[in-house]
CSV table of C-alpha atoms and ligand atoms in Angstrom, one decimal:
chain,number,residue,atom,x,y,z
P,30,UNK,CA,0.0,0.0,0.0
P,31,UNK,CA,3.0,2.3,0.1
P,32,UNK,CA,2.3,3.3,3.5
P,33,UNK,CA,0.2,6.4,2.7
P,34,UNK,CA,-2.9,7.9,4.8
P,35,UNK,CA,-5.8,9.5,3.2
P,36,UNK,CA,-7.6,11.5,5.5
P,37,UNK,CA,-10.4,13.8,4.7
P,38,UNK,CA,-11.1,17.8,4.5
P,39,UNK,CA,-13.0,19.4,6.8
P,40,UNK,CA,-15.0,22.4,4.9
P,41,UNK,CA,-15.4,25.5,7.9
P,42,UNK,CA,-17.9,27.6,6.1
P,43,UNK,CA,-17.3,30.2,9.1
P,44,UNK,CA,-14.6,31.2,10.6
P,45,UNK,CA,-14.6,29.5,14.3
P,46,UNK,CA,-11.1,28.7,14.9
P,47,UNK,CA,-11.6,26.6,17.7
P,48,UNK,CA,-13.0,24.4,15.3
P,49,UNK,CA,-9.9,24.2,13.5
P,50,UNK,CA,-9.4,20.9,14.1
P,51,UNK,CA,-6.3,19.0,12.1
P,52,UNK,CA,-7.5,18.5,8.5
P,53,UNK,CA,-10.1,21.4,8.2
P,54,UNK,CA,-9.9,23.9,5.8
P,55,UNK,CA,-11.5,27.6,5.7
P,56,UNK,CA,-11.2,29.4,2.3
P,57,UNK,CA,-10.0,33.3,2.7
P,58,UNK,CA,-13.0,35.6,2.4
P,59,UNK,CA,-10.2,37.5,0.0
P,60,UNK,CA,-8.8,34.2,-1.6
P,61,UNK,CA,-6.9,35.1,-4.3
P,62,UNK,CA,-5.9,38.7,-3.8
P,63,UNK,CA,-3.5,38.2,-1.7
P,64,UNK,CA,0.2,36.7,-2.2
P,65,UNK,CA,1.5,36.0,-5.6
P,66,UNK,CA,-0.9,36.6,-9.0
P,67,UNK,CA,0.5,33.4,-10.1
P,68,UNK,CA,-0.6,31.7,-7.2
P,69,UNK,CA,-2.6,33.6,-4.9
P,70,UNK,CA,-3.3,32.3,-1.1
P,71,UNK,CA,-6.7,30.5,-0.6
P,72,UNK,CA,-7.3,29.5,2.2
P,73,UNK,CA,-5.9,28.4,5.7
P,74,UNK,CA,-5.7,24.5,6.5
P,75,UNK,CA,-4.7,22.9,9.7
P,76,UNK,CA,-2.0,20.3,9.1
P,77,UNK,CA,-3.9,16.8,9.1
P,78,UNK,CA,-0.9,15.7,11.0
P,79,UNK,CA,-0.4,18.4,14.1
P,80,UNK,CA,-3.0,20.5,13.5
P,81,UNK,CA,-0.6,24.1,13.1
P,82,UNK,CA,-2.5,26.7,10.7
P,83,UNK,CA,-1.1,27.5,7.6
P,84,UNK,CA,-2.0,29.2,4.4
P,85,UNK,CA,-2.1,27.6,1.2
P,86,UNK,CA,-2.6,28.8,-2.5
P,87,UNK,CA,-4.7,27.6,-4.9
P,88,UNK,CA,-2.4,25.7,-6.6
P,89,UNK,CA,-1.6,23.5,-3.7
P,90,UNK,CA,-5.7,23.4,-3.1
P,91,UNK,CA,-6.4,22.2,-6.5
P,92,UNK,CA,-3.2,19.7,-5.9
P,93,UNK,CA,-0.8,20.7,-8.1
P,94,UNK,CA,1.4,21.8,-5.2
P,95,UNK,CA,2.4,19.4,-2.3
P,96,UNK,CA,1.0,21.1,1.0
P,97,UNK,CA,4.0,21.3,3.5
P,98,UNK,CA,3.4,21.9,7.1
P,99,UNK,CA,4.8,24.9,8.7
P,100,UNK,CA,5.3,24.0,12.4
P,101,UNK,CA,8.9,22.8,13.1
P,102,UNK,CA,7.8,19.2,15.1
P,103,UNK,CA,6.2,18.5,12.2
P,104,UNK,CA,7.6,18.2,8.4
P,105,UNK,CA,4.1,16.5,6.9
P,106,UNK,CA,3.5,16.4,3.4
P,107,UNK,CA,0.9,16.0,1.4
P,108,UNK,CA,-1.4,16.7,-1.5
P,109,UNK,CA,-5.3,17.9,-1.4
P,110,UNK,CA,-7.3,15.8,-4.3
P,111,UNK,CA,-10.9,17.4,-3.8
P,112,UNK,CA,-12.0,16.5,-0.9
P,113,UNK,CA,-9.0,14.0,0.2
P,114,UNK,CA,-5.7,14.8,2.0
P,115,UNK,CA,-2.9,12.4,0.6
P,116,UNK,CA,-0.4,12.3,2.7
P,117,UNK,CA,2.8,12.4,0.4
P,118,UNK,CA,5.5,11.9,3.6
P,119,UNK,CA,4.5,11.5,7.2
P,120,UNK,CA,6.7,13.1,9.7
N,6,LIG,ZN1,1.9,19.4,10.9
């Protein structure tokens, strides 16, 4: 099986961040204005793994990108394929 998790997203349609719990994802009420053109942020995930917040763009949210989490205990990787997190490379 190649060792990999699939876990699934957890759509916030609010803002509630104590409901932030590891694999939810809330999309920016100003997605794609902010950071690059190319690649504008999106929305802000909590690692599947640890649960840190990060954002991600919309490339990584239409899995193009590998998501990589931000907290330093953690080095998780994975992709986001619709509703699915792969997990690419557990910590
Ligand atoms: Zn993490």
């Amino acid at each position: 099986m190649g060792g990999e998790m699939v876990g699934e997203l957890n759509v916030l349609n609010e803002w509630i961040p104590e409901q932030m719990q590891p694999g939810t994802i809330f999309v920016l009420e100003n997605a794609g204005r902010v950071g690059e053109k190319e690649d504008p942020y999106w929305a802000v995930l909590s690692c599947p793994d640890c649960g840190t917040l990060g954002l991600i763009t919309r490339k990584q949210l239409a899995g193009l990108l590998p998501v990589i989490c931000g907290s330093d205990q953690c080095s998780v990787q994975f992709f986001i394929n619709d509703s699915d997190i792969v997990i690419r490379k557990p910590c």
